[in-house]
Every structure is written in C-alpha cells, then in structure tokens.
XYZ file of C-alpha atoms in Angstrom:
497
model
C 109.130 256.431 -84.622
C 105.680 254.631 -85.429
C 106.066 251.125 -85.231
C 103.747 247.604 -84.543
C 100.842 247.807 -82.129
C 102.339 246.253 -79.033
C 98.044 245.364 -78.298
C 98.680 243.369 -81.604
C 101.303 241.190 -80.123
C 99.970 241.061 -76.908
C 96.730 239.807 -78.626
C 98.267 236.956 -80.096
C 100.952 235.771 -77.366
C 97.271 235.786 -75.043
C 95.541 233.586 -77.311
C 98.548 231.492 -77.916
C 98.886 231.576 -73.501
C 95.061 230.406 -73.268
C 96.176 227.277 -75.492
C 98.635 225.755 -73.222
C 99.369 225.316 -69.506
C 100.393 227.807 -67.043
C 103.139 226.306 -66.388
C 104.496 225.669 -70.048
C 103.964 229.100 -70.048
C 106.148 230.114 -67.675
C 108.599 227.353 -68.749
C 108.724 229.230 -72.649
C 108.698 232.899 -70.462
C 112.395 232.794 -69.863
C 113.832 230.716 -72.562
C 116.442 232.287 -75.062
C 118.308 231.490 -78.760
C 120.718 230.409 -76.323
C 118.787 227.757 -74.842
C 117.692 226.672 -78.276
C 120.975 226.304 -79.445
C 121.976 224.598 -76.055
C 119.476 222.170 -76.734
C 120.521 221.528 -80.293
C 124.319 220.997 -79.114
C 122.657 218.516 -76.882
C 120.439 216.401 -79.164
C 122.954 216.402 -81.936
C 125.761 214.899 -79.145
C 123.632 212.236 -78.543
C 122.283 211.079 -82.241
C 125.740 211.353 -82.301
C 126.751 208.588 -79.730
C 124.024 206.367 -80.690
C 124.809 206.679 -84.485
C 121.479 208.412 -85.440
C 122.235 211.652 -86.496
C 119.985 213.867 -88.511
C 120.500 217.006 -90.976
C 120.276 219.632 -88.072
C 121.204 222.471 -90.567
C 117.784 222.379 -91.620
C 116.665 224.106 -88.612
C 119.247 226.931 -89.554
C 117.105 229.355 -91.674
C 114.122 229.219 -89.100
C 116.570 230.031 -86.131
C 118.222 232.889 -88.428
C 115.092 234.457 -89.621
C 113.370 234.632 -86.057
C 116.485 236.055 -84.512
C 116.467 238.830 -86.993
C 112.770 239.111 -86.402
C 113.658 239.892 -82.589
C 115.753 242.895 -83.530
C 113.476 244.265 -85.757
C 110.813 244.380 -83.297
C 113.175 245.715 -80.917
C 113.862 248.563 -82.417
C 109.272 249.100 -81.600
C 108.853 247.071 -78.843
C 110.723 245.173 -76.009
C 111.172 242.114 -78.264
C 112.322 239.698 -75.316
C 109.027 239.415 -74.043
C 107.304 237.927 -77.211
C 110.478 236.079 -78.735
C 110.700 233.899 -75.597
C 107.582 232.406 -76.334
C 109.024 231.599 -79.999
C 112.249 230.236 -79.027
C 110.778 228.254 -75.571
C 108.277 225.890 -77.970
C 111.342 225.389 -80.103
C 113.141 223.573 -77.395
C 110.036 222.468 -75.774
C 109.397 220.255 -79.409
C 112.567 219.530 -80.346
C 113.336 217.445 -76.771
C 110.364 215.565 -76.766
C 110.856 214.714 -80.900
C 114.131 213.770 -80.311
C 114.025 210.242 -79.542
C 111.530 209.794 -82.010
C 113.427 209.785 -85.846
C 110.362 209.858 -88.112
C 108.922 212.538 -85.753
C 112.320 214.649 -85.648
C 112.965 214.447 -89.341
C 109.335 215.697 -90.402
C 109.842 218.556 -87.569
C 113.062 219.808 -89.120
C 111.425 219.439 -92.641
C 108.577 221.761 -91.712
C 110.861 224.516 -90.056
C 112.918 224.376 -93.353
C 110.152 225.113 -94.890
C 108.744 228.004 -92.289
C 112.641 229.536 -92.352
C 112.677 229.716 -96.567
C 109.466 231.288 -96.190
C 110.587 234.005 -94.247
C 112.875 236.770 -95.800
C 115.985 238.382 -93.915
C 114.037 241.051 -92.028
C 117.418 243.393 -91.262
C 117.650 244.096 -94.535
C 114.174 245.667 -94.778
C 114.888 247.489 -91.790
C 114.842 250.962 -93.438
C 112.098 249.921 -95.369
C 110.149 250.005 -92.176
C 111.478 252.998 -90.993
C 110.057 254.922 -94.426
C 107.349 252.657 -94.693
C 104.961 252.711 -91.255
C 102.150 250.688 -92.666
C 104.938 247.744 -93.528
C 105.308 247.676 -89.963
C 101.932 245.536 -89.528
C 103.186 242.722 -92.069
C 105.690 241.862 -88.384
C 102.764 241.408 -86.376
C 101.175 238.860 -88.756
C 104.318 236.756 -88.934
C 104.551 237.024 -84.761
C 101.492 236.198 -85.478
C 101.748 233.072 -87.603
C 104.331 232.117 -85.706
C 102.757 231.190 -82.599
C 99.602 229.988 -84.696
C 102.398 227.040 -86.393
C 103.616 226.657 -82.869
C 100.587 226.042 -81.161
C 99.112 223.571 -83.810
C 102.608 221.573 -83.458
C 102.435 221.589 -79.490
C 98.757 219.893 -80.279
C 100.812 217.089 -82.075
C 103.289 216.603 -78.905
C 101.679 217.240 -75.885
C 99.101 214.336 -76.460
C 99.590 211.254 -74.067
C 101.431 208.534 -76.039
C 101.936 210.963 -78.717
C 104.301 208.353 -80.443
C 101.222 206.181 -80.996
C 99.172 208.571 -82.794
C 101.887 210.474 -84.311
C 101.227 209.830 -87.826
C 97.356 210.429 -87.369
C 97.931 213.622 -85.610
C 100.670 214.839 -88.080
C 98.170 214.716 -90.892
C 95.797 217.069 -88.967
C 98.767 219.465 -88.528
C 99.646 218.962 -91.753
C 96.361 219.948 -92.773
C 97.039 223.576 -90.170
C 100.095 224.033 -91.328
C 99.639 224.248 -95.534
C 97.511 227.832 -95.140
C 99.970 228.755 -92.157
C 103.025 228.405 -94.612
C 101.078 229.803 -97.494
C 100.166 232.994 -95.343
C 104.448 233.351 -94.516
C 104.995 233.323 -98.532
C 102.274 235.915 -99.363
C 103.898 238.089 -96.518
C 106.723 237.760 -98.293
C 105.608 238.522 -101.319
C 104.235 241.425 -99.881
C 107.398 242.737 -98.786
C 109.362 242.236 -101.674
C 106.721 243.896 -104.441
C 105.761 247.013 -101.762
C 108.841 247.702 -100.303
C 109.396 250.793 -102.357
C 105.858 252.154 -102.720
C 103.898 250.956 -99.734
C 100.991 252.664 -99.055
C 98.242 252.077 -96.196
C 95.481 251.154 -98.486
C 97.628 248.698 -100.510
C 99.103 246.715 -97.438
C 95.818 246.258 -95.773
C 94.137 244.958 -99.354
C 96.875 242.865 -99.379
C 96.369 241.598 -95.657
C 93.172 241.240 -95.834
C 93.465 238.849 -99.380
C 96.162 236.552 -97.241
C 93.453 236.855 -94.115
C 90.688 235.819 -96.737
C 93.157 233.040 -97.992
C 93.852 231.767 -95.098
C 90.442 231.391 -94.317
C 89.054 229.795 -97.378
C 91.899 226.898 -96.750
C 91.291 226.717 -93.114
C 87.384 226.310 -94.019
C 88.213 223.876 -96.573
C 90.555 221.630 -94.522
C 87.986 221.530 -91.554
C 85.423 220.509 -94.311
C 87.699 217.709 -95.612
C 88.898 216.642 -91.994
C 84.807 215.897 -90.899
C 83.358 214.561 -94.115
C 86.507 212.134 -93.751
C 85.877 211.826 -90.220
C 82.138 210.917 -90.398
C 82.698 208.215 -93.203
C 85.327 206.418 -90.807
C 82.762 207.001 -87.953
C 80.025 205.208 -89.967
C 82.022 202.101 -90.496
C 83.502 201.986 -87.029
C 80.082 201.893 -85.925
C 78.927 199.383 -87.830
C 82.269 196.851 -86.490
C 81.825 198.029 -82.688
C 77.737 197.678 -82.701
C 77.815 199.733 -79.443
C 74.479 199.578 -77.157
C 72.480 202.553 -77.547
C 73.696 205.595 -75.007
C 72.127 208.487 -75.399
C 68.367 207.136 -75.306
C 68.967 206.621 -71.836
C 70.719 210.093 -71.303
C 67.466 211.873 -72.619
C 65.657 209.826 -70.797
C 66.879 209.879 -67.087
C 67.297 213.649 -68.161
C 63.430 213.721 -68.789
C 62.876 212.160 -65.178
C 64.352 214.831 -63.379
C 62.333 216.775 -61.658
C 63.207 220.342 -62.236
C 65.830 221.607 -64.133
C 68.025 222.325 -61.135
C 67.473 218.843 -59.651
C 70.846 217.455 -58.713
C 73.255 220.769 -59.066
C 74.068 220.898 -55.162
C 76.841 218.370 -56.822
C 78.705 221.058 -58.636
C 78.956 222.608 -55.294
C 80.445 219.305 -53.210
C 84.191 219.769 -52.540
C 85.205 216.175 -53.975
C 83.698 217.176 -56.730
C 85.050 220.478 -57.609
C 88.416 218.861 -56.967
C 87.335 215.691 -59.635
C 86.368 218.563 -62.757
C 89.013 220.737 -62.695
C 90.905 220.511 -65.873
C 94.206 220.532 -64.022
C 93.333 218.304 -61.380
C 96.061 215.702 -60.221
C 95.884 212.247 -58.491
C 93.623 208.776 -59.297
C 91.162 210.940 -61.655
C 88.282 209.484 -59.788
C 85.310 210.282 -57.942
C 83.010 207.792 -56.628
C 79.199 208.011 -55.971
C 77.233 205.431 -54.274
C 73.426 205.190 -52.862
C 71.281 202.597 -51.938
C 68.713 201.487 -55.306
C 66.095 203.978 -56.151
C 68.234 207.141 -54.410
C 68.350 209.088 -57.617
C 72.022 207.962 -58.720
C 70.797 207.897 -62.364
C 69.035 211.091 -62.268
C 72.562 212.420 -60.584
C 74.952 211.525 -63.242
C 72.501 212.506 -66.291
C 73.162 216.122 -64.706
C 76.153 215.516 -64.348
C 76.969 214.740 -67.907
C 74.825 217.454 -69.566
C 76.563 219.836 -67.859
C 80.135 218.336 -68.929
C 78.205 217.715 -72.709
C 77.577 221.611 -72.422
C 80.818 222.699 -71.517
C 82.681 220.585 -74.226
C 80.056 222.150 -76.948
C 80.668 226.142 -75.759
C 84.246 225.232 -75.670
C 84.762 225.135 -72.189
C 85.891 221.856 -71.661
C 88.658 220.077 -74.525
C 88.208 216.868 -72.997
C 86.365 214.189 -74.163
C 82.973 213.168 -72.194
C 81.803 209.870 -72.260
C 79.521 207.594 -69.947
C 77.472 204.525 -70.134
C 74.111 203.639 -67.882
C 74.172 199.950 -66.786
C 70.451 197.803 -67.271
C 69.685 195.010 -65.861
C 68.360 191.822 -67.701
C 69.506 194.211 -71.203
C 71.758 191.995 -72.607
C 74.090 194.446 -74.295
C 73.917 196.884 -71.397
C 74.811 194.535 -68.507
C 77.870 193.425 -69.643
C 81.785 195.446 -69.292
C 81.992 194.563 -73.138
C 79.163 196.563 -74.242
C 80.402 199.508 -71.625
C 83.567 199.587 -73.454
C 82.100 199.230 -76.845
C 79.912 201.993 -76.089
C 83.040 204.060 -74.961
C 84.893 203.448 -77.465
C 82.388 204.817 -80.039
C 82.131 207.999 -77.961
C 85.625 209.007 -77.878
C 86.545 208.035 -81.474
C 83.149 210.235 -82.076
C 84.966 212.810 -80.731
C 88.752 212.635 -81.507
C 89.173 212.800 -85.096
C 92.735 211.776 -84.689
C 91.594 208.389 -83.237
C 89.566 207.519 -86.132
C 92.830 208.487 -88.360
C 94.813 206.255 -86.138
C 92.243 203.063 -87.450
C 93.036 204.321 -91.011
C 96.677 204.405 -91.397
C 98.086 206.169 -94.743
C 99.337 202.978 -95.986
C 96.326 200.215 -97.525
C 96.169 197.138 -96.479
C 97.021 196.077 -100.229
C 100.299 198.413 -100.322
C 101.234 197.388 -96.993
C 100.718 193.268 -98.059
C 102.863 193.770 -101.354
C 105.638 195.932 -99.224
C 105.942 192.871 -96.858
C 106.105 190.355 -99.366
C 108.312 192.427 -101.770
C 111.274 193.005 -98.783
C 110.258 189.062 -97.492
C 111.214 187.641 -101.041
C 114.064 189.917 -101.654
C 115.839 189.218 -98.117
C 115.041 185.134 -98.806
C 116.082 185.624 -102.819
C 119.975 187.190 -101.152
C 120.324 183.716 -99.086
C 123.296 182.580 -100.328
C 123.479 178.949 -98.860
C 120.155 176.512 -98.312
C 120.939 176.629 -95.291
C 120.391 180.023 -94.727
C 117.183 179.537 -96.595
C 115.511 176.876 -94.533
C 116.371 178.800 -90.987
C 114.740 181.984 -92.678
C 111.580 180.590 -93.228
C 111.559 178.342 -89.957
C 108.778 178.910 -87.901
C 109.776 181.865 -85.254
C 112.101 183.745 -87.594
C 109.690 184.082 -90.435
C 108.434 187.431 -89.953
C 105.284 188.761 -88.906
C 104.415 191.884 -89.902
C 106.811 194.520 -91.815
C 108.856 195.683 -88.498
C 110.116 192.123 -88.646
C 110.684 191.638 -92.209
C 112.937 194.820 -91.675
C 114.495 193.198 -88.794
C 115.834 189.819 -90.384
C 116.904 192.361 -93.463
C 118.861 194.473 -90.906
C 119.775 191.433 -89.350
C 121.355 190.353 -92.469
C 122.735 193.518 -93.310
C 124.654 194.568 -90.052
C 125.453 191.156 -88.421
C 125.677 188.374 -90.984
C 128.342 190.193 -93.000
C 131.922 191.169 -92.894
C 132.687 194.109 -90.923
C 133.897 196.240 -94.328
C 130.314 195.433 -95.972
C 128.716 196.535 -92.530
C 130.721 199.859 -92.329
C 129.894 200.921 -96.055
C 126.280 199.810 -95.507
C 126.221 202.617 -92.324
C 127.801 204.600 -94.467
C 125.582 204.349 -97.571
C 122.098 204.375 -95.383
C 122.944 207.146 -93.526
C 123.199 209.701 -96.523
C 120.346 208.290 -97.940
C 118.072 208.442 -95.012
C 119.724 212.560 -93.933
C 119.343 213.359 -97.957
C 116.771 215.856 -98.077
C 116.554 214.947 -101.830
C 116.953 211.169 -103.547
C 120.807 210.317 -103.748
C 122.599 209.472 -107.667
C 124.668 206.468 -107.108
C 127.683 208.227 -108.604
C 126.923 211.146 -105.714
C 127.188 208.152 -103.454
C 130.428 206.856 -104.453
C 132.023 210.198 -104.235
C 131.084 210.195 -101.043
C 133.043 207.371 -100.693
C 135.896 208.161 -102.092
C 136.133 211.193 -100.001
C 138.036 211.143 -96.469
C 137.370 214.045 -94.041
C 139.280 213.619 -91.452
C 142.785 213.863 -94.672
C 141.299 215.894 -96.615
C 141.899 213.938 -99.496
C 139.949 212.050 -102.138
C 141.136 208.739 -103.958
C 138.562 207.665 -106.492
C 140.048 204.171 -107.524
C 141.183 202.835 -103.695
C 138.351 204.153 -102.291
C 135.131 203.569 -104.551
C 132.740 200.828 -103.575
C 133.325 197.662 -106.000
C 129.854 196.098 -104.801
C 126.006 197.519 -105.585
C 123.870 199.268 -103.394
C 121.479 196.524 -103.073
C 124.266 194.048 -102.717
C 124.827 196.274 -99.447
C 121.603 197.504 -98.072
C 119.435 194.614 -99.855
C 115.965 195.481 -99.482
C 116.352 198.708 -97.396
C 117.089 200.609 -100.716
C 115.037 200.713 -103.942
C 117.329 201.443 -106.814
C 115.460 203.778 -109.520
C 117.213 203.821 -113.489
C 115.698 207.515 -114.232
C 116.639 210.208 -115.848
C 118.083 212.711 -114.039
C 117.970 216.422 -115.659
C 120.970 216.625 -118.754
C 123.038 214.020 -117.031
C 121.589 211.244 -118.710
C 120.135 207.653 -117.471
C 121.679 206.969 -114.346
C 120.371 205.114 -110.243
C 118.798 206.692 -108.076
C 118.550 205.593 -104.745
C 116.051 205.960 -102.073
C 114.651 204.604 -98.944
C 112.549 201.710 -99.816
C 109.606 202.886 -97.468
C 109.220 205.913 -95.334
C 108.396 202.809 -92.619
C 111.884 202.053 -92.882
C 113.433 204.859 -91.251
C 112.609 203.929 -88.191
C-alpha cells in the first residue's frame, strides 16, 4: 500500500526537536491522548474548586481531529512515534496556561479554531487508499501541526511569560493566521479532489498553499520590523544610551591579530559559562591588573557571541558595555543599564511590544474614568460616596477601579444579588459569542440539578447592570430577525482577569 514518506515526518518532528530542549523532548516522547485528557480532568477539577471554570469543550474538535489523524497514519506508518510529540505540547501548554485565565481562554480559542479547520480524516480513509498522491496532504498537516505548536511553546516557555504575554501573543498571532490559513486550504483540497486526485493537481495545489504561506509569513515579518524599528527609534530617543559599539570596533581594531585572545574559548570556566544549557550563577569573572589586555579580551569575546547570534547559532541575546573613566555617561551603573537596555529591546521585538501595549493611553484613561464614575454614580448613600473617593480607596490605575467594582459587587450586597451576579458573569465571560439578555434569563430560569424550568419564580426581577455594575456593557442592537433587544458583554477584555 503506498502511503506518506515516513523521511517527510521525520523531517519535520527533527526540525520541530532542534526547537526545544532535550529534555522537553523526551518529556513529549512518551505522552498519550490519555495523558491529555488526564490533564484536562485535572485543570477542569480545579477551575472547578476555585470557581473559574472555562469552556473546555472548545478543545474537543482539535483532540478529535488529531486522534483520527493518528489512525490514519497508522495504517502507513507507526503513528505513536510522531503523535506523541502532538499530544505531549498539548499538556505541556495547557498546565502552564492554566493558572493564567486570559492566557487559557485565548489557547482554547485558537485550538477551536485549528480543530474546525481540520476535517474528520476516517472518513477519507478510502479516499487515500484510491488516491496515493492525497496521501502527502497528511504530512503537511503533521506538518503544520508541530509548526502551530512550536510557535505557541515560543509564547510559554519565556521566563515570566505572564508579563509579556500579551506582547508575545501578538507575534504568535501574527505565526499563527498563515498556519490556520494553510489547515483550511488543505481542507479545501481534500474536499474538491477527493474523487479525481491526480499527482499533478495535488502538488499545484501544495505548492499554491506553500506559496501562500510564504507570501503571509514574508509579509508579517515585514510588518513585525518596520513596527519594531519605529518603537526602537523612540525608545532611543527616551533612554539616550551612551554610545556602545564605537568602543567595540574600536578595542576590536587594537587587537593585534585576528586570533588575539581565542585561547579563552578554550579555558574550562569558560566553556562551562557559554553553553546554552549551562546551569548555576550564570557568571564568569575575569580580572587583570590595568593595561593586561582585559578590553581587548572581552571585544573577542563578544564578536564571537555577536557572530553566533547573526548565523543563528546562538538565540540569546548579547549585550555588553565598556566602562571609561572621567566619560561622564560611561562611568556611571545608570548609563550601563541604559545602554543595556537599548541592546536587548534592539533585539527582542517582544520587549519593545511589551512598552506598547494594545490599549492607548487615551482608551485606557476614558476606560478608567468610565468604570470610576459608574461604580461612584451606583453609591447609594453619601456615605458610601465620601469613603469611595477617600484618599487610599480611590483607585489607581484600572486593576483597582475593577477591584472597588468587584468589591461592590460580591461583598457589599446581599448574598441572592451576589449569587446571580456569579451566575450572570460567568456565562458571559465562558460565552464564546456576546450573550441576549433574554438568553440570560433563561438561563436563569433553568435548574439542572431538577431538571425543570420555572420562568416566573425563577427570572431575575433586577438589570444586568444593577448586578454586575460596570463589569458589563449593555448593547440595544439588533440582533438578526429577532428584533431590538440587549446584548451583553464584558466591559473590557482587561476585565477577565
């Protein structure tokens, strides 16, 4: 039976290998749907206990569209060996996400969204049998698979990955649109060839989704620098580092010979201090007396870790700074930091993003002052009013203003008001659409645990603002051949959290 290229897989699953650690990779070597699943059990128990939980379903169509992918490929190759390294990034994400809301919610979005794209594969399991040259359109999902999977581990695998989550989510954002493009072409592919596939038309039709791809890839890395460099330009002129690499050409101009100072690649401490893996303090220290050649040392030092970061060698950042005496902005720990700063935001796009949140500083000001004024607008007494605006409760910043509205919401009122405002906030915020206020009341009037439904004891004789205040925005839209009716919604994605 002619089937994938098992070279084809292999190719891929040793690219994706080269992008993360050797252990990782022996971590996602023996992980199974099993563990997934285990792990999903697990994270849903505990939302569960702290009152958090999230629309898991969502993962569903991914999960149900790789497992059929396994025993397609099984029927060509030994499947277990590349599925593992599907299902062990699954779990991998998902644990460290978990604790994380925003983070988990946009990672069950996206494999929504990779699942739909996806067809059934059993069903075009004859299909491949009668068609051979079908056969490849597998290896380019296994393919895109790991390609999705390895831009996402980028996202989580940073150090204080919380912190720069929603810089680094845009760049994968930015990975992920031609990635979930290329899974809908595939698609398409299978659906309009699957009855008169022929070698020349599936690798036309490969090669436009390779050329696609591509062409958005090209583009996005184009957007992602010019965007990049006009943030660098106006960090620069704000930090005012001293100048840095003057004196790097220069001490590298002293030395004489090209060789001069290599016998340090060969010293033990610091072979131990470059590897990429290396584990302790991080440090290596170098002293001499003045004049010993400690500058000449170091600029050798650092073209050599410049070069390897250029060919790809080396992901890490490289950044240094030559102390000068009697030069005022080079003599000082504020102009070495200054000057490191610039280099690594130079260098870490995501940084620079991180400066440049989503939200303006003129949407963000009219947010705060919009849920401020609503939350001191629902005082009811003047009392209220005057310890609201007191000195030390006033809110600073929009995490507080949320805080004195939650505050209000699920402490200063009765215990019914607090139980439907759990109630109401939690299908808004696990909606994967905007909720009608009439969907929300039936919701209320609706008791699972009976089975039974009692519209006129049961439906909510208050407003959704008078319930969730400023946490909600209520919409009058609308809504298809209904007619004008609310819609509710979260009243910033910043108020998830």
């Amino acid at each position: 039976m002619s089937g994938p290229n098992p070279d084809a897989f292999n190719r891929a699953l040793q690219k994706f290998k080269q992008s993360i650690s050797p252990d990782l990779a022996r971590n996602f070597s023996s992980c199974t749907l099993a563990d997934v699943r285990d792990a999903c059990r697990d994270i849903q128990q505990q939302h569960g206990k702290e009152r958090k939980l999230r629309n898991m379903r969502r993962l569903d169509a991914f999960v149900e569209a790789m497992e059929q992918f396994g025993k397609v490929i099984d029927m060509f190759v030994n499947a277990s060996e590349f599925v593992c390294f599907v299902w062990g990034p699954v779990k991998f994400i998902l644990n460290i996400a978990r604790t994380y809301l925003d983070s988990f919610d946009k990672l069950l979005d996206v494999y929504a969204q990779v699942g739909e794209a996806i067809p059934g594969l059993l069903r075009y399991q004859a299909t491949f049998e009668a068609h051979p040259p079908l056969v490849t359109v597998l290896e380019d999902y296994y393919s895109d698979i790991l390609e999705f999977h390895q831009a996402a581990l980028t996202v989580f695998r940073r150090p204080k990955w919380k912190d720069m989550f929603h810089s680094t989510w845009k760049t994968f954002d930015s990975k992920f649109k031609p990635i979930i493009q290329s899974l809908k072409r595939r698609r398409e592919l299978l659906e309009s060839e699957k009855d008169s596939a022929t070698l020349y038309h599936v690798h036309q039709l490969r090669q436009d989704v390779s050329d696609l791809r591509t062409e958005q890839n090209q583009q996005s890395t184009r957007d992602i620098l010019e965007k990049h460099k006009s943030r660098m330009s106006f960090i620069r002129k704000k930090l005012k580092a001293p100048e840095y690499q003057v004196d790097q050409e220069t001490a590298t101009e002293n030395r004489h010979g090209h060789s001069s100072g290599d016998w340090i690649f060969a010293n033990s401490s610091f072979e131990a201090w470059s590897k990429p893996d290396a584990t302790g303090h991080g440090v290596v220290y170098v002293n001499g007396i003045p004049g010993a050649g400690k500058t000449i040392l170091m600029s050798t030092v650092i073209e050599r870790l410049l070069d390897e970061r250029t060919s790809g060698a080396r992901k890490h950042c490289v950044a240094y700074f030559y102390f000068k005496n009697e030069v005022s902005d080079k003599e000082t720990h504020n102009g070495l930091l200054r000057a490191m700063l610039n280099q690594l935001i130079d260098q870490d796009p995501d940084i620079s993003d991180r400066l440049f949140p989503d939200m303006s500083p003129t949407e963000s000001m009219f947010l705060f002052a919009r849920v401020v004024l609503e939350n001191l607008l629902g005082q009811t007494k003047l009392s209220g009013l005057k310890q609201e605006i007191e000195p030390g409760i006033f809110p600073q910043g929009i995490e507080k203003a949320y805080e004195r509205v939650a505050v209000r919401v699920f402490e200063k009122s009765s215990s019914s008001e607090r139980d439907d405002a759990t109630k109401v906030l939690s299908w808004i915020i696990c909606a994967r659409r905007p909720l009608r206020w009439r969907e929300i009341q039936s919701f209320s009037c609706i008791d699972p645990v009976n089975g039974n439904v009692d519209y006129e004891e049961r439906k909510l004789r208050v407003t959704c603002k008078d319930l969730c205040s400023s946490l909600v925005d209520v919409h009058h839209a609308s809504v298809g051949s209904t007619g004008p009716e609310d819609v509710i919604k979260i009243v910033h994605e910043t108020a998830r959290g």
